[in-house]
CSV table of C-alpha atoms in Angstrom, one decimal:
chain,number,residue,atom,x,y,z
A,1335,MET,CA,26.0,-85.2,-93.2
A,1336,THR,CA,24.3,-85.1,-96.2
A,1337,THR,CA,24.0,-82.2,-98.6
A,1338,SER,CA,20.6,-80.8,-99.3
A,1339,ALA,CA,19.5,-80.9,-102.1
A,1340,SER,CA,18.0,-77.8,-102.5
A,1341,SER,CA,20.7,-76.0,-100.8
A,1342,SER,CA,21.7,-73.3,-103.9
A,1343,ASP,CA,17.7,-71.9,-102.2
A,1344,SER,CA,17.0,-69.6,-99.7
A,1345,VAL,CA,14.7,-71.3,-96.8
A,1346,ILE,CA,14.4,-68.5,-95.9
A,1347,SER,CA,10.4,-67.9,-97.7
A,1348,GLU,CA,8.2,-65.1,-97.4
A,1349,GLU,CA,6.2,-66.3,-94.7
A,1350,LEU,CA,9.6,-67.3,-92.9
A,1351,ARG,CA,10.7,-63.3,-93.0
A,1352,SER,CA,7.2,-62.5,-91.7
A,1353,PHE,CA,8.3,-63.5,-88.5
A,1354,VAL,CA,10.8,-60.7,-88.2
A,1355,GLY,CA,9.5,-58.6,-85.1
A,1356,LEU,CA,6.3,-60.3,-85.2
A,1357,GLU,CA,5.6,-60.3,-80.8
A,1358,SER,CA,4.6,-64.3,-79.3
A,1359,ILE,CA,1.5,-63.9,-76.9
A,1360,PRO,CA,2.5,-63.0,-73.9
A,1361,ILE,CA,2.0,-65.8,-70.9
A,1362,THR,CA,2.2,-64.6,-67.6
A,1363,TYR,CA,3.6,-67.2,-65.2
A,1364,ASP,CA,3.0,-67.5,-61.1
A,1365,ILE,CA,6.4,-67.8,-59.7
A,1366,GLU,CA,6.2,-71.2,-57.2
A,1367,ARG,CA,8.9,-71.9,-55.3
A,1368,HIS,CA,8.8,-75.5,-55.3
A,1369,ALA,CA,9.2,-74.7,-59.2
A,1370,VAL,CA,12.4,-73.3,-58.1
A,1371,GLU,CA,13.3,-75.3,-55.7
A,1372,ARG,CA,12.6,-78.1,-58.7
A,1373,PHE,CA,14.7,-75.6,-61.3
A,1374,ALA,CA,17.5,-75.3,-58.7
A,1375,ALA,CA,18.1,-79.0,-57.3
A,1376,ALA,CA,18.3,-80.0,-61.5
A,1377,ILE,CA,20.7,-77.9,-62.3
A,1378,GLY,CA,22.7,-78.7,-58.7
A,1379,ASP,CA,22.6,-75.2,-56.9
A,1380,THR,CA,22.9,-75.8,-53.4
A,1381,SER,CA,22.5,-71.5,-52.6
A,1382,PRO,CA,20.0,-71.3,-49.9
A,1383,MET,CA,19.2,-68.3,-51.5
A,1384,TYR,CA,16.4,-71.0,-53.4
A,1385,SER,CA,16.0,-73.6,-51.0
A,1386,ASP,CA,15.9,-72.1,-47.6
A,1387,GLN,CA,13.4,-69.1,-46.7
A,1388,GLU,CA,14.2,-67.4,-42.9
A,1389,ALA,CA,18.3,-67.6,-45.0
A,1390,ALA,CA,17.1,-65.7,-47.6
A,1391,GLU,CA,15.0,-63.6,-46.0
A,1392,ALA,CA,17.9,-62.8,-44.1
A,1393,SER,CA,20.0,-62.1,-46.8
A,1394,SER,CA,20.6,-58.7,-49.3
A,1395,TYR,CA,17.5,-59.8,-51.0
A,1396,GLY,CA,15.0,-60.6,-48.8
A,1397,SER,CA,12.9,-63.1,-49.5
A,1398,LEU,CA,13.7,-66.4,-52.4
A,1399,ILE,CA,14.7,-66.0,-55.4
A,1400,ALA,CA,14.7,-67.3,-58.1
A,1401,PRO,CA,18.7,-68.7,-60.7
A,1402,PRO,CA,19.8,-67.0,-63.3
A,1403,THR,CA,18.9,-68.9,-66.0
A,1404,PHE,CA,15.3,-70.0,-64.2
A,1405,PHE,CA,13.8,-68.0,-67.2
A,1406,ARG,CA,13.8,-71.1,-69.6
A,1407,SER,CA,11.4,-72.4,-67.5
A,1408,LEU,CA,9.0,-69.2,-68.2
A,1409,LEU,CA,8.7,-70.5,-71.6
A,1410,PRO,CA,7.7,-67.8,-74.1
A,1411,GLY,CA,3.4,-68.3,-75.8
A,1412,ASP,CA,2.7,-68.8,-79.6
A,1413,TYR,CA,2.9,-66.6,-82.2
A,1414,PRO,CA,-0.7,-65.7,-83.3
A,1415,LYS,CA,0.6,-67.6,-86.5
A,1416,PRO,CA,1.8,-71.5,-87.0
A,1417,TYR,CA,5.6,-70.4,-86.9
A,1418,PRO,CA,6.7,-72.2,-90.3
A,1419,GLU,CA,9.7,-74.5,-89.3
A,1420,PRO,CA,11.6,-75.9,-91.7
A,1421,PHE,CA,13.7,-77.8,-90.4
A,1422,ALA,CA,13.5,-81.0,-88.1
A,1423,HIS,CA,16.3,-81.4,-85.2
A,1424,ILE,CA,17.9,-78.2,-83.5
A,1425,LEU,CA,20.6,-76.6,-81.3
A,1426,ASP,CA,21.4,-74.8,-78.9
A,1427,GLY,CA,23.5,-71.7,-80.1
A,1428,GLY,CA,24.0,-69.5,-76.9
A,1429,SER,CA,22.4,-66.9,-74.4
A,1430,LYS,CA,22.9,-62.9,-73.4
A,1431,TYR,CA,21.1,-61.9,-70.7
A,1432,ARG,CA,20.7,-58.5,-69.3
A,1433,TYR,CA,19.4,-58.5,-65.7
A,1434,ASN,CA,17.9,-55.3,-64.0
A,1435,GLU,CA,16.6,-57.6,-61.0
A,1436,PRO,CA,15.9,-60.7,-59.6
A,1437,VAL,CA,12.9,-62.3,-59.6
A,1438,ARG,CA,11.6,-63.7,-55.8
A,1439,VAL,CA,9.1,-65.8,-55.5
A,1440,GLY,CA,5.8,-64.7,-55.2
A,1441,ASP,CA,6.8,-62.6,-58.8
A,1442,GLN,CA,4.1,-62.9,-61.3
A,1443,ILE,CA,6.5,-62.7,-65.1
A,1444,THR,CA,5.1,-61.6,-68.2
A,1445,VAL,CA,6.9,-63.4,-71.5
A,1446,VAL,CA,6.8,-62.0,-74.5
A,1447,ARG,CA,9.5,-63.0,-77.5
A,1448,LYS,CA,10.2,-61.4,-80.6
A,1449,ILE,CA,12.6,-62.7,-83.6
A,1450,THR,CA,14.9,-60.2,-84.3
A,1451,ASP,CA,17.0,-61.9,-87.7
A,1452,LEU,CA,16.6,-65.2,-89.9
A,1453,PHE,CA,19.7,-65.8,-91.1
A,1454,GLU,CA,21.2,-69.4,-93.3
A,1455,LYS,CA,25.0,-71.1,-93.1
A,1456,HIS,CA,25.5,-73.8,-95.1
A,1457,GLY,CA,28.2,-76.1,-93.1
A,1458,ARG,CA,28.8,-79.9,-92.4
A,1459,MET,CA,25.3,-80.7,-91.6
A,1460,GLY,CA,24.0,-79.4,-94.9
A,1461,THR,CA,21.8,-75.6,-95.0
A,1462,MET,CA,21.1,-74.3,-90.9
A,1463,LEU,CA,18.4,-71.7,-90.3
A,1464,PHE,CA,19.6,-69.5,-87.8
A,1465,LYS,CA,17.0,-67.6,-85.3
A,1466,ILE,CA,17.2,-64.7,-83.1
A,1467,SER,CA,15.2,-64.4,-80.6
A,1468,GLU,CA,15.0,-61.2,-77.6
A,1469,ILE,CA,13.0,-62.5,-75.1
A,1470,SER,CA,11.6,-60.0,-72.6
A,1471,TYR,CA,10.8,-60.6,-68.7
A,1472,THR,CA,8.7,-58.5,-67.0
A,1473,ASN,CA,6.9,-58.1,-63.4
A,1474,GLN,CA,4.4,-57.3,-61.7
A,1475,LEU,CA,5.3,-54.3,-61.4
A,1476,ASP,CA,5.4,-53.8,-64.4
A,1477,ARG,CA,9.3,-53.5,-64.3
A,1478,LEU,CA,11.1,-55.2,-67.4
A,1479,VAL,CA,13.8,-57.4,-65.0
A,1480,ALA,CA,15.7,-59.5,-67.9
A,1481,THR,CA,15.7,-59.8,-70.8
A,1482,GLN,CA,17.4,-62.8,-72.9
A,1483,THR,CA,18.0,-63.0,-76.3
A,1484,THR,CA,18.8,-66.3,-77.6
A,1485,THR,CA,20.3,-68.1,-81.4
A,1486,THR,CA,18.5,-71.1,-81.9
A,1487,ILE,CA,19.7,-73.4,-85.2
A,1488,THR,CA,17.9,-76.0,-87.3
A,1489,TYR,CA,19.1,-78.0,-89.9
A,1490,GLY,CA,18.3,-81.6,-91.7
A,1491,THR,CA,15.0,-82.9,-92.6
A,1492,GLY,CA,13.1,-86.2,-91.6
A,1493,GLU,CA,10.9,-86.9,-88.3
A,1494,LYS,CA,10.5,-83.1,-86.7
A,1495,ASP,CA,12.7,-83.7,-83.2
A,1496,SER,CA,9.4,-82.9,-80.7
A,1497,GLY,CA,10.7,-80.7,-79.2
A,1498,VAL,CA,11.7,-77.9,-82.0
A,1499,GLY,CA,8.9,-76.0,-81.7
A,1500,ASP,CA,9.4,-74.5,-78.4
A,1501,HIS,CA,12.6,-72.6,-78.7
B,1377,MET,CA,20.2,-79.0,-47.2
B,1378,ALA,CA,23.4,-79.8,-47.0
B,1379,ILE,CA,25.4,-76.6,-48.7
B,1380,THR,CA,28.8,-78.4,-50.6
B,1381,ASN,CA,30.5,-74.9,-51.3
B,1382,SER,CA,29.6,-72.5,-48.6
B,1383,GLU,CA,32.6,-70.9,-48.2
B,1384,THR,CA,32.5,-69.7,-51.6
B,1385,ALA,CA,29.4,-69.1,-51.1
B,1386,MET,CA,29.1,-67.2,-48.2
B,1387,SER,CA,32.6,-65.1,-49.6
B,1388,ASN,CA,31.1,-62.2,-50.6
B,1389,PRO,CA,33.3,-61.0,-52.2
B,1390,MET,CA,34.2,-56.6,-51.8
B,1391,PHE,CA,35.2,-55.1,-54.6
B,1392,GLU,CA,38.4,-53.5,-53.4
B,1393,ASP,CA,39.7,-57.0,-53.0
B,1394,VAL,CA,39.2,-57.8,-56.7
B,1395,ASN,CA,41.4,-57.9,-58.3
B,1396,VAL,CA,41.8,-59.0,-62.9
B,1397,GLY,CA,43.8,-62.3,-63.4
B,1398,ASP,CA,42.5,-63.7,-60.0
B,1399,ALA,CA,40.3,-66.8,-60.7
B,1400,LEU,CA,37.0,-67.9,-59.5
B,1401,PRO,CA,36.9,-71.1,-57.5
B,1402,GLU,CA,36.2,-73.8,-59.9
B,1403,ILE,CA,33.2,-75.5,-59.6
B,1404,VAL,CA,33.2,-80.0,-60.8
B,1405,LYS,CA,30.1,-81.3,-62.8
B,1406,HIS,CA,29.7,-85.0,-62.8
B,1407,PRO,CA,25.9,-84.7,-65.3
B,1408,ASP,CA,24.5,-88.2,-65.7
B,1409,THR,CA,21.4,-88.9,-68.4
B,1410,ARG,CA,19.3,-88.1,-64.7
B,1411,GLN,CA,20.0,-85.1,-64.1
B,1412,LEU,CA,19.2,-84.3,-67.9
B,1413,VAL,CA,16.3,-85.7,-67.3
B,1414,MET,CA,15.4,-83.3,-64.0
B,1415,TYR,CA,16.5,-81.1,-66.6
B,1416,ALA,CA,14.4,-81.4,-68.6
B,1417,GLY,CA,11.9,-81.8,-66.3
B,1418,ALA,CA,12.1,-78.5,-65.1
B,1419,SER,CA,12.6,-76.5,-67.5
B,1420,GLN,CA,9.8,-77.5,-69.5
B,1421,ASP,CA,12.8,-78.3,-72.8
B,1422,PHE,CA,11.4,-81.6,-74.2
B,1423,VAL,CA,13.7,-81.9,-77.3
B,1424,ALA,CA,14.0,-85.1,-77.3
B,1425,ILE,CA,18.4,-84.6,-78.1
B,1426,HIS,CA,18.6,-84.5,-75.0
B,1427,TYR,CA,16.2,-88.4,-73.3
B,1428,ASP,CA,16.0,-90.3,-76.5
B,1429,GLN,CA,19.1,-92.1,-78.2
B,1430,ASN,CA,17.6,-93.1,-81.5
B,1431,VAL,CA,16.0,-89.0,-82.3
B,1432,ALA,CA,19.7,-88.1,-81.3
B,1433,GLN,CA,21.9,-90.1,-83.4
B,1434,GLU,CA,19.3,-89.0,-86.6
B,1435,ALA,CA,20.2,-85.4,-85.8
B,1436,GLY,CA,24.2,-86.7,-86.3
B,1437,HIS,CA,25.0,-87.0,-82.4
B,1438,PRO,CA,26.3,-89.9,-81.2
B,1439,LYS,CA,24.7,-90.0,-78.2
B,1440,VAL,CA,21.9,-87.7,-75.4
B,1441,ILE,CA,23.5,-84.1,-75.2
B,1442,ILE,CA,23.6,-82.0,-72.7
B,1443,HIS,CA,21.1,-79.0,-72.6
B,1444,GLY,CA,22.9,-75.7,-73.2
B,1445,ALA,CA,20.5,-74.0,-71.1
B,1446,LEU,CA,21.8,-76.1,-68.2
B,1447,LYS,CA,25.8,-75.4,-69.3
B,1448,SER,CA,25.0,-72.1,-68.6
B,1449,ALA,CA,23.2,-73.2,-65.7
B,1450,TRP,CA,26.2,-73.8,-64.0
B,1451,LEU,CA,28.2,-71.3,-65.4
B,1452,GLY,CA,25.8,-69.0,-63.8
B,1453,GLU,CA,26.1,-70.7,-60.6
B,1454,LEU,CA,29.7,-70.3,-60.8
B,1455,VAL,CA,28.8,-66.6,-61.3
B,1456,THR,CA,26.6,-66.6,-58.2
B,1457,SER,CA,28.8,-68.3,-55.9
B,1458,TRP,CA,31.5,-66.7,-55.8
B,1459,MET,CA,29.7,-63.2,-55.9
B,1460,GLY,CA,28.1,-64.2,-52.4
B,1461,ASP,CA,24.8,-63.1,-52.1
B,1462,GLU,CA,26.2,-58.7,-52.1
B,1463,GLY,CA,27.4,-58.8,-55.1
B,1464,ARG,CA,24.9,-58.9,-58.1
B,1465,LEU,CA,24.4,-60.7,-61.2
B,1466,LEU,CA,24.2,-58.0,-64.4
B,1467,GLU,CA,25.3,-59.4,-67.5
B,1468,LEU,CA,25.7,-63.4,-68.6
B,1469,ASP,CA,26.3,-64.5,-72.2
B,1470,VAL,CA,26.8,-68.8,-73.1
B,1471,SER,CA,28.3,-69.7,-76.7
B,1472,TYR,CA,27.4,-73.4,-76.9
B,1473,ARG,CA,30.7,-73.7,-79.4
B,1474,ALA,CA,31.1,-77.6,-78.8
B,1475,ILE,CA,28.6,-80.5,-77.2
B,1476,ASP,CA,29.4,-82.0,-74.2
B,1477,PHE,CA,28.1,-86.2,-73.3
B,1478,PRO,CA,26.6,-86.9,-70.4
B,1479,ASP,CA,29.0,-89.3,-68.1
B,1480,ALA,CA,31.7,-86.9,-69.4
B,1481,VAL,CA,34.1,-85.4,-66.1
B,1482,ALA,CA,32.1,-81.1,-66.3
B,1483,THR,CA,34.7,-78.2,-65.0
B,1484,CYS,CA,33.5,-74.4,-64.7
B,1485,VAL,CA,36.2,-71.7,-64.9
B,1486,GLY,CA,36.5,-68.2,-64.8
B,1487,LYS,CA,39.1,-65.6,-64.6
B,1488,VAL,CA,38.7,-61.3,-63.7
B,1489,THR,CA,39.4,-60.3,-66.8
B,1490,ASP,CA,38.4,-55.9,-65.6
B,1491,THR,CA,37.0,-53.9,-62.7
B,1492,ARG,CA,36.1,-50.8,-63.2
B,1493,ILE,CA,33.6,-48.3,-60.8
B,1494,VAL,CA,31.0,-46.8,-62.9
B,1495,ASP,CA,28.8,-44.6,-60.9
B,1496,GLY,CA,29.8,-46.0,-57.8
B,1497,VAL,CA,29.4,-48.6,-58.5
B,1498,GLY,CA,32.0,-51.8,-58.8
B,1499,LEU,CA,31.6,-53.7,-61.5
B,1500,VAL,CA,34.0,-56.4,-62.6
B,1501,GLU,CA,33.9,-58.1,-65.7
B,1502,LEU,CA,34.8,-62.1,-65.8
B,1503,GLU,CA,35.7,-64.6,-68.0
B,1504,ILE,CA,33.7,-68.1,-67.7
B,1505,GLY,CA,33.8,-71.0,-69.4
B,1506,LEU,CA,33.0,-74.7,-69.5
B,1507,ARG,CA,35.5,-76.7,-69.3
B,1508,GLN,CA,35.7,-81.0,-71.0
B,1509,GLU,CA,38.5,-83.3,-69.9
B,1510,ASP,CA,41.1,-83.1,-72.5
B,1511,GLY,CA,41.0,-78.9,-71.8
B,1512,THR,CA,38.9,-77.5,-74.4
B,1513,ILE,CA,36.8,-74.7,-73.7
B,1514,SER,CA,33.0,-75.7,-74.9
B,1515,THR,CA,31.1,-72.9,-73.9
B,1516,PRO,CA,33.3,-70.0,-74.0
B,1517,GLY,CA,31.4,-67.3,-72.0
B,1518,ARG,CA,31.5,-63.9,-69.3
B,1519,ALA,CA,29.2,-62.5,-67.0
B,1520,LEU,CA,29.3,-58.4,-66.1
B,1521,VAL,CA,28.5,-58.0,-62.5
B,1522,SER,CA,28.9,-55.3,-58.6
B,1523,LEU,CA,30.2,-55.9,-56.2
B,1524,PRO,CA,30.1,-54.0,-52.4
B,1525,THR,CA,32.6,-51.5,-52.0
B,1526,ARG,CA,34.2,-50.9,-48.2
B,1527,GLU,CA,34.6,-47.1,-49.3
B,1528,ILE,CA,31.6,-45.1,-50.0
B,1529,ILE,CA,32.8,-43.9,-54.0
């Protein structure tokens, strides 16, 4: 890895800093049976709670539910203004989920993301921007079903990875 | 659909039967690039380092890498299949310390680190992780679950 030429200057501009605390435009998803089934198949989880309606209805849940990380498929909406991502490459640092109740097939889940912190580190990959975001998931009864706190790391110059803006 | 791990999925442990140090049944994963494409589609995660060799190399990786969130999904399965349908997952934390690649065996491991009763609810704290073939834990984490109690507390 080459060192970034401007590693002594902060990449966190005033414009970027203004995103801390800003909420994304709420977006509401219908939790569809086949989307849940596809997600469970993709992660390789064969629990009948995600795909077998009869078994799920007979269980303590009483209905089909979504796997705990299904929230990853419910992408947050855009911020009210374009996010000025300074880097080309992205790495996921981790997630912390807090669950209040399961997500059921048929629910409507509203997603809002908020950046709670931005900081930079200098390492092997040059300057890296760390973004901590808190994402809330609220159901149709206005109950907060879960939150996910994510750490997103971006770094490097060059052609932007097409998915960098989504996270 | 075939249930390959029905024994663990249906174990439904009671709080009283769980002890600090107990190991969770391991889950062995054999990820390939097909699964990464399936996960990209199912999760709407189209970051190209997970399916485009050139983009992955430009980003500094030897080849395409496994989505961190897919690894957390496996660790979620580790916990939920162990706790059964009567348990409830309350917290799941995962940290991607090292990168994992397709076509390598990844094993989900976990153990009980604490049991306690809070407000009449039996809580079990778990240390979890994804173990690479050489024994490295690439993705450490923790989880908190509630389990049903045999006695009314």
